[in-house]
């Protein structure tokens, strides 16, 4: 039996944390479905993005415990793929406002075969077409 692993983008988790009036319900329901179907995970990039909402690491850990949100390492191959996708994006006129970490998250999902739960589907769909996206 294959276990489904879903990498959860920080935008979904921040929707829930901040009780975003536009996205909390969708994000919460989608996260629950993914957790019911398999493991939910974050990587160091997502962890770093989430850390900005907390004063201490203890508060962050309490909000997103490792017993629920599996910590997965970043594969070296994802770094290469992220760089290539970002270069393609920049060469096609992409704005500097789109950060490299978003490309790293997409590359991580592509290299590992994880599903990706995110509201930022257009970039992931364009640069990582093999990734199974869960999005609104």
XYZ file of N, CA and C in Angstrom:
408
model
N 0.835 -1.182 0.000
C 0.000 0.000 0.000
C 0.880 1.245 0.000
N 0.619 2.147 -0.921
C 1.386 3.374 -1.034
C 0.765 4.453 -0.154
N 1.611 5.124 0.614
C 1.149 6.216 1.461
C 1.233 7.513 0.676
N 0.166 8.257 0.662
C 0.159 9.558 0.017
C 0.789 10.567 0.964
N 1.738 11.324 0.433
C 2.351 12.392 1.212
C 2.016 13.706 0.530
N 1.510 14.631 1.315
C 1.162 15.947 0.804
C 2.054 16.992 1.450
N 2.789 17.712 0.613
C 3.574 18.845 1.069
C 2.616 20.030 1.150
N 2.573 20.679 2.304
C 1.586 21.744 2.538
C 2.284 23.094 2.472
N 1.900 23.899 1.505
C 2.485 25.222 1.319
C 2.107 26.137 2.482
N 2.983 27.060 2.791
C 2.750 27.959 3.925
C 1.501 28.805 3.755
N 1.104 29.131 2.517
C -0.083 29.982 2.367
C -1.327 29.306 2.926
N -1.429 28.000 2.778
C -2.578 27.256 3.316
C -2.549 27.267 4.845
N -1.374 27.028 5.407
C -1.252 26.992 6.871
C -1.458 28.369 7.486
N -0.991 29.398 6.810
C -1.195 30.757 7.321
C -2.654 31.191 7.212
N -3.364 30.693 6.201
C -4.809 30.957 6.114
C -5.513 30.489 7.377
N -5.143 29.309 7.825
C -5.771 28.719 9.008
C -5.308 29.436 10.263
N -4.027 29.662 10.372
C -3.453 30.321 11.539
C -4.028 31.722 11.752
N -4.164 32.474 10.668
C -4.650 33.855 10.768
C -6.164 33.967 10.651
N -6.810 32.813 10.457
C -8.266 32.785 10.269
C -8.700 33.723 9.144
N -7.995 33.627 8.037
C -8.263 34.455 6.865
C -9.723 34.306 6.444
N -10.428 35.410 6.351
C -11.870 35.343 6.073
C -12.187 34.814 4.685
N -11.285 34.961 3.740
C -11.530 34.474 2.382
C -11.121 33.024 2.171
N -10.085 32.556 2.890
C -9.503 31.267 2.572
C -9.492 30.248 3.699
N -9.811 30.641 4.913
C -9.695 29.704 6.040
C -10.515 28.430 5.841
N -11.743 28.562 5.417
C -12.600 27.389 5.261
C -12.049 26.443 4.209
N -11.702 26.970 3.040
C -11.156 26.112 1.987
C -9.873 25.449 2.460
N -8.950 26.227 3.011
C -7.654 25.695 3.436
C -7.805 24.644 4.525
N -8.661 24.907 5.489
C -8.884 23.967 6.583
C -9.488 22.655 6.073
N -10.489 22.758 5.220
C -11.124 21.560 4.656
C -10.140 20.752 3.804
N -9.361 21.443 2.993
C -8.394 20.753 2.129
C -7.309 20.076 2.964
N -6.834 20.756 4.002
C -5.814 20.169 4.871
C -6.356 18.927 5.583
N -7.569 18.991 6.048
C -8.200 17.850 6.718
C -8.319 16.666 5.765
N -8.746 16.912 4.528
C -8.853 15.833 3.539
C -7.486 15.191 3.278
N -6.472 16.020 3.129
C -5.122 15.484 2.876
C -4.628 14.661 4.058
N -4.873 15.141 5.267
C -4.455 14.409 6.469
C -5.206 13.083 6.585
N -6.467 13.068 6.178
C -7.251 11.834 6.211
C -6.749 10.808 5.190
N -6.163 11.295 4.096
C -5.720 10.420 3.009
C -4.280 9.932 3.169
N -3.513 10.571 4.039
C -2.114 10.179 4.189
C -1.368 11.141 5.092
N -0.075 11.227 4.882
C 0.772 12.089 5.706
C 0.785 13.508 5.154
N 0.854 14.480 6.063
C 1.046 15.867 5.653
C 2.425 16.292 6.132
N 3.095 17.081 5.293
C 4.498 17.381 5.557
C 4.834 18.827 5.237
N 5.901 19.296 5.883
C 6.504 20.581 5.570
C 8.006 20.365 5.432
N 8.646 21.275 4.729
C 10.096 21.211 4.579
C 10.733 22.447 5.217
N 12.043 22.553 5.226
C 12.682 23.706 5.876
C 12.300 25.063 5.285
N 12.003 25.122 4.010
C 11.600 26.390 3.392
C 10.229 26.808 3.934
N 9.290 25.884 3.957
C 7.953 26.169 4.477
C 8.043 26.528 5.956
N 8.860 25.798 6.695
C 9.068 26.070 8.120
C 9.589 27.493 8.314
N 10.535 27.906 7.476
C 11.088 29.263 7.561
C 10.018 30.312 7.274
N 9.182 30.051 6.273
C 8.112 31.002 5.957
C 7.121 31.107 7.115
N 6.799 29.984 7.731
C 5.884 29.991 8.879
C 6.489 30.693 10.089
N 7.797 30.593 10.246
C 8.460 31.157 11.431
C 8.251 32.656 11.570
N 8.007 33.325 10.471
C 7.824 34.780 10.518
C 6.577 35.187 11.303
N 5.658 34.264 11.489
C 4.426 34.558 12.220
C 4.542 34.311 13.727
N 5.723 33.890 14.188
C 5.891 33.511 15.594
C 7.087 34.222 16.214
N 6.990 34.455 17.517
C 8.090 35.085 18.249
C 9.143 34.072 18.676
N 8.715 32.838 18.946
C 9.660 31.824 19.408
C 9.463 30.520 18.640
N 10.527 29.735 18.617
C 10.451 28.427 17.965
C 9.475 27.515 18.712
N 9.379 27.686 20.023
C 8.441 26.873 20.809
C 7.002 27.135 20.387
N 6.678 28.389 20.112
C 5.322 28.722 19.647
C 5.054 28.116 18.272
N 6.043 28.180 17.398
C 5.904 27.579 16.069
C 5.710 26.071 16.176
N 6.520 25.432 17.006
C 6.409 23.988 17.190
C 5.058 23.593 17.786
N 4.542 24.416 18.678
C 3.231 24.123 19.275
C 2.121 24.229 18.231
N 2.241 25.190 17.333
C 1.215 25.388 16.313
C 1.265 24.315 15.219
N 2.476 23.858 14.904
C 2.664 22.875 13.834
C 3.556 21.740 14.337
N 3.021 20.908 15.225
C 3.851 19.858 15.844
C 4.326 18.819 14.827
N 5.525 18.323 15.069
C 6.096 17.325 14.162
C 5.331 16.000 14.209
N 4.540 15.794 15.240
C 3.721 14.581 15.298
C 2.584 14.626 14.271
N 2.249 15.811 13.799
C 1.199 15.983 12.800
C 1.797 16.360 11.447
N 2.691 17.341 11.457
C 3.325 17.843 10.243
C 4.729 17.245 10.141
N 4.843 16.199 9.359
C 6.129 15.516 9.210
C 7.150 16.483 8.632
N 8.358 16.421 9.154
C 9.466 17.237 8.651
C 10.196 16.418 7.595
N 10.261 16.931 6.384
C 10.946 16.225 5.313
C 12.123 17.064 4.826
N 13.249 16.414 4.571
C 14.439 17.148 4.116
C 14.304 17.583 2.659
N 15.098 18.568 2.310
C 15.139 19.034 0.924
C 16.154 18.218 0.130
N 15.716 17.580 -0.934
C 16.657 16.823 -1.767
C 17.568 17.770 -2.556
N 18.813 17.393 -2.723
C 19.749 18.206 -3.507
C 19.243 18.404 -4.930
N 18.633 17.377 -5.494
C 18.113 17.473 -6.861
C 17.046 18.543 -6.984
N 16.292 18.766 -5.913
C 15.269 19.817 -5.931
C 15.917 21.197 -6.044
N 17.087 21.366 -5.445
C 17.800 22.636 -5.569
C 18.169 22.921 -7.010
N 18.636 21.907 -7.715
C 18.990 22.071 -9.123
C 17.749 22.410 -9.948
N 16.681 21.636 -9.764
C 15.450 21.860 -10.516
C 14.855 23.233 -10.203
N 14.888 23.647 -8.943
C 14.370 24.967 -8.558
C 15.139 26.073 -9.273
N 16.450 25.954 -9.303
C 17.265 26.955 -9.985
C 16.958 27.035 -11.470
N 16.815 25.898 -12.122
C 16.504 25.872 -13.554
C 15.118 26.458 -13.835
N 14.136 26.126 -12.999
C 12.790 26.665 -13.186
C 12.776 28.171 -12.954
N 13.500 28.634 -11.947
C 13.558 30.064 -11.660
C 14.241 30.805 -12.808
N 15.304 30.241 -13.358
C 15.987 30.848 -14.486
C 15.051 30.957 -15.690
N 14.301 29.909 -15.963
C 13.324 29.935 -17.059
C 12.281 31.025 -16.817
N 11.815 31.120 -15.591
C 10.847 32.147 -15.201
C 11.413 33.548 -15.444
N 12.617 33.795 -14.981
C 13.247 35.117 -15.141
C 13.490 35.435 -16.609
N 13.947 34.464 -17.384
C 14.218 34.677 -18.815
C 12.947 34.922 -19.614
N 11.817 34.445 -19.101
C 10.552 34.679 -19.802
C 9.882 35.966 -19.333
N 10.615 36.763 -18.557
C 10.090 38.066 -18.136
C 9.470 38.072 -16.764
N 9.629 37.012 -16.006
C 9.057 36.946 -14.661
C 9.620 38.029 -13.755
N 8.770 38.557 -12.902
C 9.156 39.641 -12.001
C 10.086 39.150 -10.906
N 10.925 40.041 -10.443
C 11.821 39.693 -9.344
C 11.058 39.495 -8.043
N 9.784 39.879 -8.017
C 8.996 39.747 -6.796
C 8.623 38.304 -6.486
N 8.745 37.422 -7.465
C 8.448 36.015 -7.229
C 9.691 35.356 -6.660
N 9.642 34.950 -5.398
C 10.866 34.471 -4.747
C 11.260 33.041 -5.131
N 12.558 32.823 -5.120
C 13.107 31.499 -5.390
C 12.549 30.424 -4.460
N 12.260 30.714 -3.176
C 11.713 29.652 -2.315
C 10.455 28.982 -2.867
N 9.590 29.737 -3.541
C 8.395 29.123 -4.121
C 8.778 28.075 -5.161
N 9.822 28.359 -5.927
C 10.281 27.398 -6.920
C 10.894 26.174 -6.238
N 11.546 26.391 -5.128
C 12.145 25.276 -4.387
C 11.049 24.339 -3.866
N 9.953 24.899 -3.365
C 8.839 24.080 -2.862
C 8.252 23.242 -3.999
N 8.040 23.863 -5.154
C 7.527 23.121 -6.307
C 8.481 22.037 -6.766
N 9.774 22.361 -6.787
C 10.776 21.380 -7.192
C 10.835 20.221 -6.202
N 10.702 20.528 -4.913
C 10.704 19.481 -3.887
C 9.572 18.488 -4.154
N 8.375 19.011 -4.399
C 7.240 18.127 -4.684
C 7.473 17.329 -5.966
N 8.049 17.969 -6.972
C 8.288 17.278 -8.247
C 9.300 16.147 -8.100
N 10.381 16.401 -7.396
C 11.447 15.397 -7.252
C 10.990 14.217 -6.395
N 10.213 14.479 -5.352
C 9.819 13.414 -4.424
C 8.523 12.706 -4.803
N 7.742 13.317 -5.703
C 6.453 12.743 -6.058
C 5.364 13.043 -5.046
N 5.611 14.029 -4.171
C 4.588 14.431 -3.201
C 3.489 15.221 -3.898
N 2.271 15.125 -3.381
C 1.220 16.055 -3.760
C 1.594 17.409 -3.161
N 1.030 18.495 -3.703
C 1.281 19.814 -3.147
C -0.047 20.518 -2.924
N -0.291 20.875 -1.672
C -1.488 21.625 -1.293
C -1.095 23.090 -1.229
N -1.661 23.900 -2.124
C -1.295 25.313 -2.212
C -2.393 26.106 -2.900
N -2.441 27.390 -2.582
C -3.326 28.287 -3.328
C -2.598 28.936 -4.496
N -1.318 28.701 -4.640
C -0.491 29.324 -5.677
C -0.284 28.357 -6.831
N -1.363 27.917 -7.430
C -1.292 26.829 -8.408
C -0.708 27.234 -9.754
N -0.900 28.448 -10.204
C -0.490 28.795 -11.569
C 1.017 28.634 -11.774
N 1.825 29.100 -10.856
C 3.276 28.966 -11.008
C 3.683 27.493 -10.940
N 3.123 26.777 -9.980
C 3.479 25.363 -9.861
C 3.059 24.586 -11.098
N 1.889 24.881 -11.617
C 1.384 24.180 -12.794
C 2.267 24.478 -14.014
N 2.720 25.718 -14.133
C 3.536 26.124 -15.271
C 4.933 25.521 -15.227
N 5.589 25.593 -14.078
C 6.995 25.198 -13.991
C 7.222 23.774 -13.476
N 6.183 23.179 -12.899
C 6.303 21.813 -12.380
C 5.052 21.019 -12.767
N 4.863 20.784 -14.058
C 3.613 20.174 -14.534
C 3.368 18.746 -14.057
N 4.392 18.070 -13.559
C 4.207 16.698 -13.093
C 3.668 16.627 -11.663
N 3.663 17.758 -10.958
C 3.214 17.775 -9.570
C 1.696 17.699 -9.497
N 1.201 16.785 -8.670
C -0.236 16.701 -8.425
C -0.599 17.814 -7.448
N -1.365 18.781 -7.950
C -1.743 19.945 -7.142
C -3.116 19.779 -6.542
N -3.237 20.242 -5.312
C -4.533 20.364 -4.660
C -4.687 21.849 -4.436
N -5.603 22.442 -5.152
C -5.772 23.894 -5.111
C -7.232 24.274 -5.337
N -7.572 25.517 -5.004
C -8.975 25.929 -5.196
C -9.358 25.973 -6.666
